[in-house]
mmCIF file of N, CA and C in Angstrom:
data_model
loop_
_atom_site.group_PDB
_atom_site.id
_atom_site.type_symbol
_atom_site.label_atom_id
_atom_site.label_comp_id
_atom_site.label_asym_id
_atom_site.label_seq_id
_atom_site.Cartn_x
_atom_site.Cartn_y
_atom_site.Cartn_z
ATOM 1 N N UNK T 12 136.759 84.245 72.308
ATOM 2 C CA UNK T 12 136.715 83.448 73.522
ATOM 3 C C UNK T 12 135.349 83.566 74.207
ATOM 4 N N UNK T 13 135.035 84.877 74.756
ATOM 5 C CA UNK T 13 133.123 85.216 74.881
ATOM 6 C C UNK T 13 132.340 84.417 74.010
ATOM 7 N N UNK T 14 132.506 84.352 72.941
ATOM 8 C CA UNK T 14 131.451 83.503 71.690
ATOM 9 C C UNK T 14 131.337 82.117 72.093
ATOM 10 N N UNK T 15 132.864 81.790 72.285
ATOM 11 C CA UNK T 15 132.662 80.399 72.706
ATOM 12 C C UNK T 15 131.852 80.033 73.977
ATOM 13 N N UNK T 16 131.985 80.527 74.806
ATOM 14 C CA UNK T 16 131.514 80.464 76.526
ATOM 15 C C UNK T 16 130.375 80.596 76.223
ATOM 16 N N UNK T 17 129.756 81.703 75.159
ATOM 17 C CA UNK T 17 128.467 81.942 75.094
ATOM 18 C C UNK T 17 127.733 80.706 74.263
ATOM 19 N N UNK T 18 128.006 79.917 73.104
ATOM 20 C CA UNK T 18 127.782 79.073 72.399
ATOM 21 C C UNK T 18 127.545 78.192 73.338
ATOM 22 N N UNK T 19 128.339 77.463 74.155
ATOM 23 C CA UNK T 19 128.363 76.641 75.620
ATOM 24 C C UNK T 19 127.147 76.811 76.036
ATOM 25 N N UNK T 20 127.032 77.850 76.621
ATOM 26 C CA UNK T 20 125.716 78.012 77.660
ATOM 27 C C UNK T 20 124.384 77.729 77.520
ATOM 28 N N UNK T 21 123.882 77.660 76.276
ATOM 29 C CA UNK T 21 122.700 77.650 76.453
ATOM 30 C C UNK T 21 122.073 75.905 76.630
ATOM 31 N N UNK T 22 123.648 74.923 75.643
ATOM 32 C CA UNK T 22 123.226 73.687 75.648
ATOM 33 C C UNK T 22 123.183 73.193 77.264
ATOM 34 N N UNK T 23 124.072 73.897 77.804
ATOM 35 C CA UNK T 23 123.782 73.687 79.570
ATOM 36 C C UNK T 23 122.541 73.894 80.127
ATOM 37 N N UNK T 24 121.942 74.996 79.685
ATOM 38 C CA UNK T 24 120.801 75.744 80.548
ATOM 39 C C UNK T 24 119.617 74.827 80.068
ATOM 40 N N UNK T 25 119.772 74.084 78.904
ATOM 41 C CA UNK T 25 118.710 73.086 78.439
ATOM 42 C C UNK T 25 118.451 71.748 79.555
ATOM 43 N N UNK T 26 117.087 71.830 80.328
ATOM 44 C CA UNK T 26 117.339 71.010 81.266
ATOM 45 C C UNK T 26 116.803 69.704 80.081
ATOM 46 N N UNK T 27 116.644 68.188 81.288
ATOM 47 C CA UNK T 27 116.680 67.522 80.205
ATOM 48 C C UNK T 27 115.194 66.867 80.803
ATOM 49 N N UNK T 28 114.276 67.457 79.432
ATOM 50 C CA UNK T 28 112.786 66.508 79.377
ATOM 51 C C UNK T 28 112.481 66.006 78.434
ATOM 52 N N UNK T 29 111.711 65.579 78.862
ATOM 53 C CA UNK T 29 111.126 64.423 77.580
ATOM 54 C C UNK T 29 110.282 64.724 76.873
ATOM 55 N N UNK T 30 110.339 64.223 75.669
ATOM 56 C CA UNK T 30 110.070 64.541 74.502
ATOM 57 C C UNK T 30 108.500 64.711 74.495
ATOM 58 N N UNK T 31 107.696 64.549 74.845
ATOM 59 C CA UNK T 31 106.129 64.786 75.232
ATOM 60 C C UNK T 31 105.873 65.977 75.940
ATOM 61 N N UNK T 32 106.535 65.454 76.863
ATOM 62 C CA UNK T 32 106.271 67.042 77.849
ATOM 63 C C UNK T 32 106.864 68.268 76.952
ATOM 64 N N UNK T 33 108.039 68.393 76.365
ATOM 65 C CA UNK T 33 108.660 69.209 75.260
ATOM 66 C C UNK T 33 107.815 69.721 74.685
ATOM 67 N N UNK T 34 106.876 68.914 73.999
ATOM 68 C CA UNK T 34 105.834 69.087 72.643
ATOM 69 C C UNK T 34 105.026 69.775 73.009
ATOM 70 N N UNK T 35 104.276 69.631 74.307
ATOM 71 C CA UNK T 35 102.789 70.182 74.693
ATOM 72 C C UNK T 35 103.149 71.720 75.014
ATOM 73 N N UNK T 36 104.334 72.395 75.968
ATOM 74 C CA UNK T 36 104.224 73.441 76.246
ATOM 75 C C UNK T 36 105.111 74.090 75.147
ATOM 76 N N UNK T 37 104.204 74.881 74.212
ATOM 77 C CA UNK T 37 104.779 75.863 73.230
ATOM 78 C C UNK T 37 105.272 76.929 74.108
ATOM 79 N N UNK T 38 105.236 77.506 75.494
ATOM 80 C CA UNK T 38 105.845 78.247 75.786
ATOM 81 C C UNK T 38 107.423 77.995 76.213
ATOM 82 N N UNK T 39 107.621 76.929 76.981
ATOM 83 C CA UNK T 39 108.824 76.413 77.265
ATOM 84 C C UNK T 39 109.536 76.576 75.757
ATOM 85 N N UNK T 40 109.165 75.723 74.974
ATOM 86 C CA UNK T 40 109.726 75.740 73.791
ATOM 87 C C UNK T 40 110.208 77.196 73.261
ATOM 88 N N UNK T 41 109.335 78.302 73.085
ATOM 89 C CA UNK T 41 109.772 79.369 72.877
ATOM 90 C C UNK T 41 110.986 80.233 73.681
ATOM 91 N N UNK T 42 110.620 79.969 74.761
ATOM 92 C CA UNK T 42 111.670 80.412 75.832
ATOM 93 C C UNK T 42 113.386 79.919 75.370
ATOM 94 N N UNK T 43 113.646 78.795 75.033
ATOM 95 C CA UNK T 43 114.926 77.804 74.894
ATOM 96 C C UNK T 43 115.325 78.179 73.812
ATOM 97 N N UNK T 44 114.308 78.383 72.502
ATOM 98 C CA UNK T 44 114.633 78.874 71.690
ATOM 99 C C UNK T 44 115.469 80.238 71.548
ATOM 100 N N UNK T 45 114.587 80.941 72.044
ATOM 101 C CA UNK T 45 115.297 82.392 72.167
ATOM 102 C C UNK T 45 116.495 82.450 72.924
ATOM 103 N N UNK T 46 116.793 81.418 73.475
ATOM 104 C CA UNK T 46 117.872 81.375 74.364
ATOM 105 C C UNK T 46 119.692 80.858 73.851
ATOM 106 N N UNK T 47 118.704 79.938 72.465
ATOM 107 C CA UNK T 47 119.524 79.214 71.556
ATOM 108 C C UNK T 47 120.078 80.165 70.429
ATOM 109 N N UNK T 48 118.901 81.111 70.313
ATOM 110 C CA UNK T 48 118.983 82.151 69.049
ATOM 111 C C UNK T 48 120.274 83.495 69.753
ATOM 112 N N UNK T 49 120.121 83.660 70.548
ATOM 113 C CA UNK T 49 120.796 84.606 71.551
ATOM 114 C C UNK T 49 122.356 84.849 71.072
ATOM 115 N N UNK T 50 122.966 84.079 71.436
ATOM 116 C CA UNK T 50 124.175 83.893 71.180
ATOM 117 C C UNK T 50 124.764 83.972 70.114
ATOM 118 N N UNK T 51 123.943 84.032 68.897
ATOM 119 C CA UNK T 51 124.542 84.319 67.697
ATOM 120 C C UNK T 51 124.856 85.552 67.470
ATOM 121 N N UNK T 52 124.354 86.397 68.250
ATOM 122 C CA UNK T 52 124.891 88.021 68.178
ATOM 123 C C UNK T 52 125.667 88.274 69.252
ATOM 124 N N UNK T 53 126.979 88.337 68.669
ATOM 125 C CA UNK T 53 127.886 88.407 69.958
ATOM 126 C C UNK T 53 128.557 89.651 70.148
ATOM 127 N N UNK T 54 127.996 90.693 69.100
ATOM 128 C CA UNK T 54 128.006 92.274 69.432
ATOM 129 C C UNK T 54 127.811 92.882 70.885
ATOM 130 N N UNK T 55 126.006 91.951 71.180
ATOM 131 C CA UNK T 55 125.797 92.239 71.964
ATOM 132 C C UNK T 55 125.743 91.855 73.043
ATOM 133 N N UNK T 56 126.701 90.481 73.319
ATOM 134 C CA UNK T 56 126.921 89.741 74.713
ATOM 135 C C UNK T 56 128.504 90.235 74.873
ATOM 136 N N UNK T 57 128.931 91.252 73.674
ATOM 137 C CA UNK T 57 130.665 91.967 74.085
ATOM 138 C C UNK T 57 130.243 93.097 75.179
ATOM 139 N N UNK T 58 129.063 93.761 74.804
ATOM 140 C CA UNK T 58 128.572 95.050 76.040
ATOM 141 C C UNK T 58 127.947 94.540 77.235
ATOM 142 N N UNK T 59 129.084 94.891 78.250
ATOM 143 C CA UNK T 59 129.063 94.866 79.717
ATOM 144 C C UNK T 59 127.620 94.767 80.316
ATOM 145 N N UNK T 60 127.028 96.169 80.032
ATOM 146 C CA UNK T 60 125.339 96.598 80.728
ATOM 147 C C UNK T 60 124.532 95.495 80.329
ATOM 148 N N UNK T 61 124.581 94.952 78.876
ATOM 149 C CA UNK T 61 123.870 94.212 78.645
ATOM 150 C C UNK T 61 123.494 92.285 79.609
ATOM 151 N N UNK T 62 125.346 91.740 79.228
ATOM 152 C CA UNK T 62 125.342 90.908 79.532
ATOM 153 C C UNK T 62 125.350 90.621 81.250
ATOM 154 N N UNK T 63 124.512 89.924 81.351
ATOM 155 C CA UNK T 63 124.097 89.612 82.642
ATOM 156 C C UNK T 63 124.910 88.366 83.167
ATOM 157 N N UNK T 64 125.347 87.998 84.310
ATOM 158 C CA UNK T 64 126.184 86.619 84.910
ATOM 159 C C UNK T 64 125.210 86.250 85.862
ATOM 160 N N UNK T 65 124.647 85.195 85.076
ATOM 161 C CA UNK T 65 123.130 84.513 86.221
ATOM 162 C C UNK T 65 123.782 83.237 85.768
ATOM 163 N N UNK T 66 124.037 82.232 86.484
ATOM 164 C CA UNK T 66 124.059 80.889 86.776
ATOM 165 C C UNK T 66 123.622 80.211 86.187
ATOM 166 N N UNK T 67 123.798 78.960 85.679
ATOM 167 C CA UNK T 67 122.603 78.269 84.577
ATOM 168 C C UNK T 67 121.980 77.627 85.642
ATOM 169 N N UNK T 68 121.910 77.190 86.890
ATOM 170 C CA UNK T 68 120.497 77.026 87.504
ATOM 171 C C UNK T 68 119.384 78.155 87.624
ATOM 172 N N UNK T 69 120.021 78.949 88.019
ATOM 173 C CA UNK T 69 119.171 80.399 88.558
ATOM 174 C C UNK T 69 118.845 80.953 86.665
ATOM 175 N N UNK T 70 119.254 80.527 85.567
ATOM 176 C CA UNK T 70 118.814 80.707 84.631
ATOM 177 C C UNK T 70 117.328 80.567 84.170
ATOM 178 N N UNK T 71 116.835 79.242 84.791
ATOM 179 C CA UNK T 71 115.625 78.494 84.196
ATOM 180 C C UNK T 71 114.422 79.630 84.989
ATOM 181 N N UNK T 72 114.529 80.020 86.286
ATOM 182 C CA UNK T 72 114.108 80.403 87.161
ATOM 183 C C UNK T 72 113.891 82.094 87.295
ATOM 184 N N UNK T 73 114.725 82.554 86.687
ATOM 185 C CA UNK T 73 114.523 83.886 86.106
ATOM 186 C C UNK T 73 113.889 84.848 86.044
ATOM 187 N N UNK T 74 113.161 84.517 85.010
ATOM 188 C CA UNK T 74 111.845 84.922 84.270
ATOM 189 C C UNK T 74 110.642 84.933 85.424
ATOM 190 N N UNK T 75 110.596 83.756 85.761
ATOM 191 C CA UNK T 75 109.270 83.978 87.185
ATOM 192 C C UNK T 75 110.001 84.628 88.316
ATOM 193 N N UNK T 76 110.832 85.005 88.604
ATOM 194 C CA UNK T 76 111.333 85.615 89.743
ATOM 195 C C UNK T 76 111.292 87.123 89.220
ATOM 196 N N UNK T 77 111.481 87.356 87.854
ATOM 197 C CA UNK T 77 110.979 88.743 87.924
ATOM 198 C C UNK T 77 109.899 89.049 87.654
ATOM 199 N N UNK T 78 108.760 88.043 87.448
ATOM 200 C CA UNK T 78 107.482 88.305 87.543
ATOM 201 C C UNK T 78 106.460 88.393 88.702
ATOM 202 N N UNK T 79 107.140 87.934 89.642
ATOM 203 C CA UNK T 79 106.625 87.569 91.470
ATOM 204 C C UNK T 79 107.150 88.827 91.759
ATOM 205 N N UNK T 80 106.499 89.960 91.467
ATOM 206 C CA UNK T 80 106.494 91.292 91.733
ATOM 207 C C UNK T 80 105.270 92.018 92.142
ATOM 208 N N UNK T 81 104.404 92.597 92.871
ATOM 209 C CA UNK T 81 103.610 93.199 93.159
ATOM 210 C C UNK T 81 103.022 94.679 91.610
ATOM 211 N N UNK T 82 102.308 94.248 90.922
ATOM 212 C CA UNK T 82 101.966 95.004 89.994
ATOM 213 C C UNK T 82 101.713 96.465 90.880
ATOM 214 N N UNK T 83 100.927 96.919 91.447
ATOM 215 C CA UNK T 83 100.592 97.967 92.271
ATOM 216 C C UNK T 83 100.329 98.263 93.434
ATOM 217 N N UNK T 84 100.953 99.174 94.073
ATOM 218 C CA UNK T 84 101.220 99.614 95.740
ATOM 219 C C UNK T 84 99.789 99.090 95.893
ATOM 220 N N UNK T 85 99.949 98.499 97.570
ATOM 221 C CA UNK T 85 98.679 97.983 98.170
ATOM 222 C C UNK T 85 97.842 99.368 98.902
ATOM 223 N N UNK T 86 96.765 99.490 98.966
ATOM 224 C CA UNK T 86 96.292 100.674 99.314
ATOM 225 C C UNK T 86 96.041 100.559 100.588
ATOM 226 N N UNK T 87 95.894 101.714 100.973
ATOM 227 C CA UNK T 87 95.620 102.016 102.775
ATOM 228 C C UNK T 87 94.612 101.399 103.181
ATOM 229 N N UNK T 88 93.595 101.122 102.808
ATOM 230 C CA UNK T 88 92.513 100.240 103.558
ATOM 231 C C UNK T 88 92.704 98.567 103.483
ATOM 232 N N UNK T 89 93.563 98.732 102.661
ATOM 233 C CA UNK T 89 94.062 97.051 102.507
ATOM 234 C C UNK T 89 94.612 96.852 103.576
ATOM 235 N N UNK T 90 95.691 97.764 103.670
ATOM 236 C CA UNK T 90 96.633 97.483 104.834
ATOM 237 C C UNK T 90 96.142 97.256 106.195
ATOM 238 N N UNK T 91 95.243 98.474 106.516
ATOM 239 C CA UNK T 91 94.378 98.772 107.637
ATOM 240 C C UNK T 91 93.417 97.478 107.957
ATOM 241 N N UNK T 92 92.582 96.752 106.726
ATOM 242 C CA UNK T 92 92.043 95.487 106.780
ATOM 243 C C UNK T 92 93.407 94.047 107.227
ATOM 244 N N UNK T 93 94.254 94.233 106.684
ATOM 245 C CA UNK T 93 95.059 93.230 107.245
ATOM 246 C C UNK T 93 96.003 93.510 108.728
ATOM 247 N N UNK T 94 96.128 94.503 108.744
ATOM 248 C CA UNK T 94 96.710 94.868 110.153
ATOM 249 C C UNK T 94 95.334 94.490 111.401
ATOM 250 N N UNK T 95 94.016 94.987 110.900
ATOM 251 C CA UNK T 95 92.918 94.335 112.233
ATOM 252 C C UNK T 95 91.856 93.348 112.005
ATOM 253 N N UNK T 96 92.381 92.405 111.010
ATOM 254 C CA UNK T 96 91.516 91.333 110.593
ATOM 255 C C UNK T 96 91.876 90.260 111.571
ATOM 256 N N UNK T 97 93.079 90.497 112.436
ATOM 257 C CA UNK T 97 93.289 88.485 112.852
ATOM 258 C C UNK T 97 92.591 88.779 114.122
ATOM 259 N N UNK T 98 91.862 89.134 114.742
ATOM 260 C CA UNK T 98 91.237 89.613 116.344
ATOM 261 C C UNK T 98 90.390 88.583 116.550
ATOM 262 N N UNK T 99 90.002 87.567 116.674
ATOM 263 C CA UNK T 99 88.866 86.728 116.826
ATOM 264 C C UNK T 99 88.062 87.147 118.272
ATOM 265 N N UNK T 100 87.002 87.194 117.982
ATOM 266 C CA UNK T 100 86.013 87.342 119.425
ATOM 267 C C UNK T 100 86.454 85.976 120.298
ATOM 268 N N UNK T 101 86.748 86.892 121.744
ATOM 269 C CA UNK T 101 87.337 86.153 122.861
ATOM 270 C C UNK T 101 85.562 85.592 123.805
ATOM 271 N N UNK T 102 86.094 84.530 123.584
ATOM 272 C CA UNK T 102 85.008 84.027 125.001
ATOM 273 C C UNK T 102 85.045 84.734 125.960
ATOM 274 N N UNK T 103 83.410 84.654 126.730
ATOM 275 C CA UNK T 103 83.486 85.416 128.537
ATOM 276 C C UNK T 103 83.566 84.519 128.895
ATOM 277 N N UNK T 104 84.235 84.532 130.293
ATOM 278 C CA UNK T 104 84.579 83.222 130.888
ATOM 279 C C UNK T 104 83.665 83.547 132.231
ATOM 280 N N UNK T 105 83.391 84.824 132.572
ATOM 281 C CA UNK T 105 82.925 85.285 133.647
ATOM 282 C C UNK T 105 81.307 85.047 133.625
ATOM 283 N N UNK T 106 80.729 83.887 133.597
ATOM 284 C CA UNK T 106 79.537 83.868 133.969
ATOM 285 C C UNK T 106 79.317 83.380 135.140
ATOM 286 N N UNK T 107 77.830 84.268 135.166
ATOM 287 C CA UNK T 107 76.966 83.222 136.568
ATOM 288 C C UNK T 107 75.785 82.661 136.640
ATOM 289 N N UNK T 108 75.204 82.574 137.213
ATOM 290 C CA UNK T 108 73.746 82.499 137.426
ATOM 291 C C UNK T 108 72.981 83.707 138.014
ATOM 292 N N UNK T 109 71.849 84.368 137.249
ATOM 293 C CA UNK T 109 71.366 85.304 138.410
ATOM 294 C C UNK T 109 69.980 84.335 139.326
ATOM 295 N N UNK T 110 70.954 85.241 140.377
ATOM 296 C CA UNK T 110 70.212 84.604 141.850
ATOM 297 C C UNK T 110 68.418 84.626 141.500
ATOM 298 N N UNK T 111 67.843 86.137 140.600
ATOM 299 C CA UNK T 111 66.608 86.398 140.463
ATOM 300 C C UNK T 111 65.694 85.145 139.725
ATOM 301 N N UNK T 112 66.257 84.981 138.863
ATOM 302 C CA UNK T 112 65.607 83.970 137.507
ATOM 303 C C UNK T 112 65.932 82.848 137.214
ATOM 304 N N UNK T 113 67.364 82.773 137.308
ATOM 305 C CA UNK T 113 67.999 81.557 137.478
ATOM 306 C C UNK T 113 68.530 81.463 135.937
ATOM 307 N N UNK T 114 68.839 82.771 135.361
ATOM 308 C CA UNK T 114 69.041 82.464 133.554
ATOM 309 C C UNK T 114 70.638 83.016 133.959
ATOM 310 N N UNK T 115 71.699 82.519 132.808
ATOM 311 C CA UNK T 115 73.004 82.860 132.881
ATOM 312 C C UNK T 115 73.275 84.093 132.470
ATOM 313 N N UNK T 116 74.176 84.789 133.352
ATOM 314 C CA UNK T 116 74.166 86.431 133.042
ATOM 315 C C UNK T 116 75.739 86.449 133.289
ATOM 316 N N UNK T 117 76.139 87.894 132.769
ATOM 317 C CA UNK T 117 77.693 87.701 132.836
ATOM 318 C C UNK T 117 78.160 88.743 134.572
ATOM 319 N N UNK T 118 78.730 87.827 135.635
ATOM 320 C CA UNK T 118 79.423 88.694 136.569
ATOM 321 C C UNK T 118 79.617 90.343 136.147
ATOM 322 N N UNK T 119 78.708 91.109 137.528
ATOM 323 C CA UNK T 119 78.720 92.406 137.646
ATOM 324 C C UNK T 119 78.272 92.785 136.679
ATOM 325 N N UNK T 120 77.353 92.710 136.319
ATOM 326 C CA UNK T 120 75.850 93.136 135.009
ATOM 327 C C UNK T 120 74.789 92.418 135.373
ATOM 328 N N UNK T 121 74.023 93.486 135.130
ATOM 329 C CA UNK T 121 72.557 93.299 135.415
ATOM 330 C C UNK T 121 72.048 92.302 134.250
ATOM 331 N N UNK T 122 71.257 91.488 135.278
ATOM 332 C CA UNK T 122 70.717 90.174 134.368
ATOM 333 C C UNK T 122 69.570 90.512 133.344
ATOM 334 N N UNK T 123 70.161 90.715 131.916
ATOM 335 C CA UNK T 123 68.998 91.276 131.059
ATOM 336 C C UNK T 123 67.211 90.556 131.153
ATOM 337 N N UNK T 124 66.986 89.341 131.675
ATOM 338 C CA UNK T 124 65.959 89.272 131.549
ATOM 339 C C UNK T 124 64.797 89.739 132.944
ATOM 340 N N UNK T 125 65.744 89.932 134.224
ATOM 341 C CA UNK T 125 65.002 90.697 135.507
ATOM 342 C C UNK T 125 65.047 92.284 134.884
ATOM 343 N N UNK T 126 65.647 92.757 133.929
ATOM 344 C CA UNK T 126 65.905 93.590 133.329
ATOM 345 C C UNK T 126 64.393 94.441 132.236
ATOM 346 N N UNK T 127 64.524 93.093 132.183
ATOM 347 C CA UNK T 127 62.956 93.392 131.180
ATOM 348 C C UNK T 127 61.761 93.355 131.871
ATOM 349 N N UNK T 128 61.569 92.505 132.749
ATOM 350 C CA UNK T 128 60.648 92.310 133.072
ATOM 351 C C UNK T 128 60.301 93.480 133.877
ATOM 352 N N UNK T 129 61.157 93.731 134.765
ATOM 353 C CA UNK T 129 61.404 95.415 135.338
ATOM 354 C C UNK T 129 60.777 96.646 134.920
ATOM 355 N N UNK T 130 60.899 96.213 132.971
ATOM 356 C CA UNK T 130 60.699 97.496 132.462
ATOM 357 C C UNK T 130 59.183 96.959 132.154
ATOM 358 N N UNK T 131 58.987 96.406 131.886
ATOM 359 C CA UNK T 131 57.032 95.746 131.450
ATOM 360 C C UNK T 131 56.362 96.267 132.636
ATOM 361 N N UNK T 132 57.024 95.530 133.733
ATOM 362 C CA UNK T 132 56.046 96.080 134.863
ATOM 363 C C UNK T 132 56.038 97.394 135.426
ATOM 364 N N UNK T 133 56.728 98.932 134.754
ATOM 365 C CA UNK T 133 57.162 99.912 134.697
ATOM 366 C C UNK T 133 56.243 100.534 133.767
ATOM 367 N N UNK T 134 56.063 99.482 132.784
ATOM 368 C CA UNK T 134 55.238 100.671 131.370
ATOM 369 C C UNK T 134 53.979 99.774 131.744
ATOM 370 N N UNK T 135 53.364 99.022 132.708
ATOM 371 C CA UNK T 135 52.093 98.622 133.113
ATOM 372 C C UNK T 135 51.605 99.187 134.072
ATOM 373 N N UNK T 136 52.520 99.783 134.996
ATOM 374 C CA UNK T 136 52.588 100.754 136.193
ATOM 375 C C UNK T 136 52.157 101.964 135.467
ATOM 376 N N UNK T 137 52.470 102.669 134.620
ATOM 377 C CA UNK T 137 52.296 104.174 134.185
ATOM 378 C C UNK T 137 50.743 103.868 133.320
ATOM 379 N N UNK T 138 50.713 102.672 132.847
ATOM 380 C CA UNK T 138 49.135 102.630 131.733
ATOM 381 C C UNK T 138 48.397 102.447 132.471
ATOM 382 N N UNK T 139 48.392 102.647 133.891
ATOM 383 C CA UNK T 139 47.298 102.677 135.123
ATOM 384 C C UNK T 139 46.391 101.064 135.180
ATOM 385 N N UNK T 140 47.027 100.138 135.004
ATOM 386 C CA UNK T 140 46.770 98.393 135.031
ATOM 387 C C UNK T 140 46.962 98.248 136.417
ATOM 388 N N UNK T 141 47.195 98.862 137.258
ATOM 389 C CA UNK T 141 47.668 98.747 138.622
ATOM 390 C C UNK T 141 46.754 99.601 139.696
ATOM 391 N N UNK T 142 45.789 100.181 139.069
ATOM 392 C CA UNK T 142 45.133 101.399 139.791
ATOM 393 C C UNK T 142 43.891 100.587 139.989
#
């Protein structure tokens, strides 16, 4: 009775394409085959562990579902890179004008270019240009 059910199944699990598309992928082809060949040993579709009850849709589908597996643990800096990669630099919204120069500086910071100039006329002050 198993033999029979099993004989059944595989002409089910055969979806139905066409004869071109058939031809070109030798892998499909191999796959159906082995699937066709299967059933003739019914020793081993009588042992429980062996035989599996997968659906003839979820049949075709199988094979790539147990291959969509992660080959090897992701490593700690991977993780660490994807846990603080999405941060995008936030705009300042807080600008002004400094009153000195008239160049845009960010609220409550010193305006880097009265900044510089500060320091020129500081290291022109000490090289005695002023004496």
């Amino acid at each position: 009775m198993a033999a029979i059910a099993m004989t059944a199944q595989p002409l089910r699990m055969l979806p139905q394409i066409s004869a071109p598309a058939f031809s070109r992928s030798a892998r499909i082809f191999s796959l159906y085959t082995r699937q066709l060949v299967q059933p003739m040993f019914p020793t081993l579709a009588a042992l429980p562990a062996i035989n599996l009850n997968i659906p003839a849709w979820l049949g075709g589908i199988w094979e790539s579902v147990l291959r969509a597996v992660p080959k090897k643990k992701t490593s700690h800096s991977k993780k660490r890179h994807r846990q603080m990669a999405g941060k995008a630099l936030q705009d300042v919204k807080s600008l002004c004008k400094c009153p000195g120069c008239g160049q845009v500086k960010r609220q409550h910071v010193l305006c880097p270019t009265c900044t510089k100039s500060i320091q020129n006329q500081w290291k022109d002050f000490e090289a005695g240009k002023y004496f």
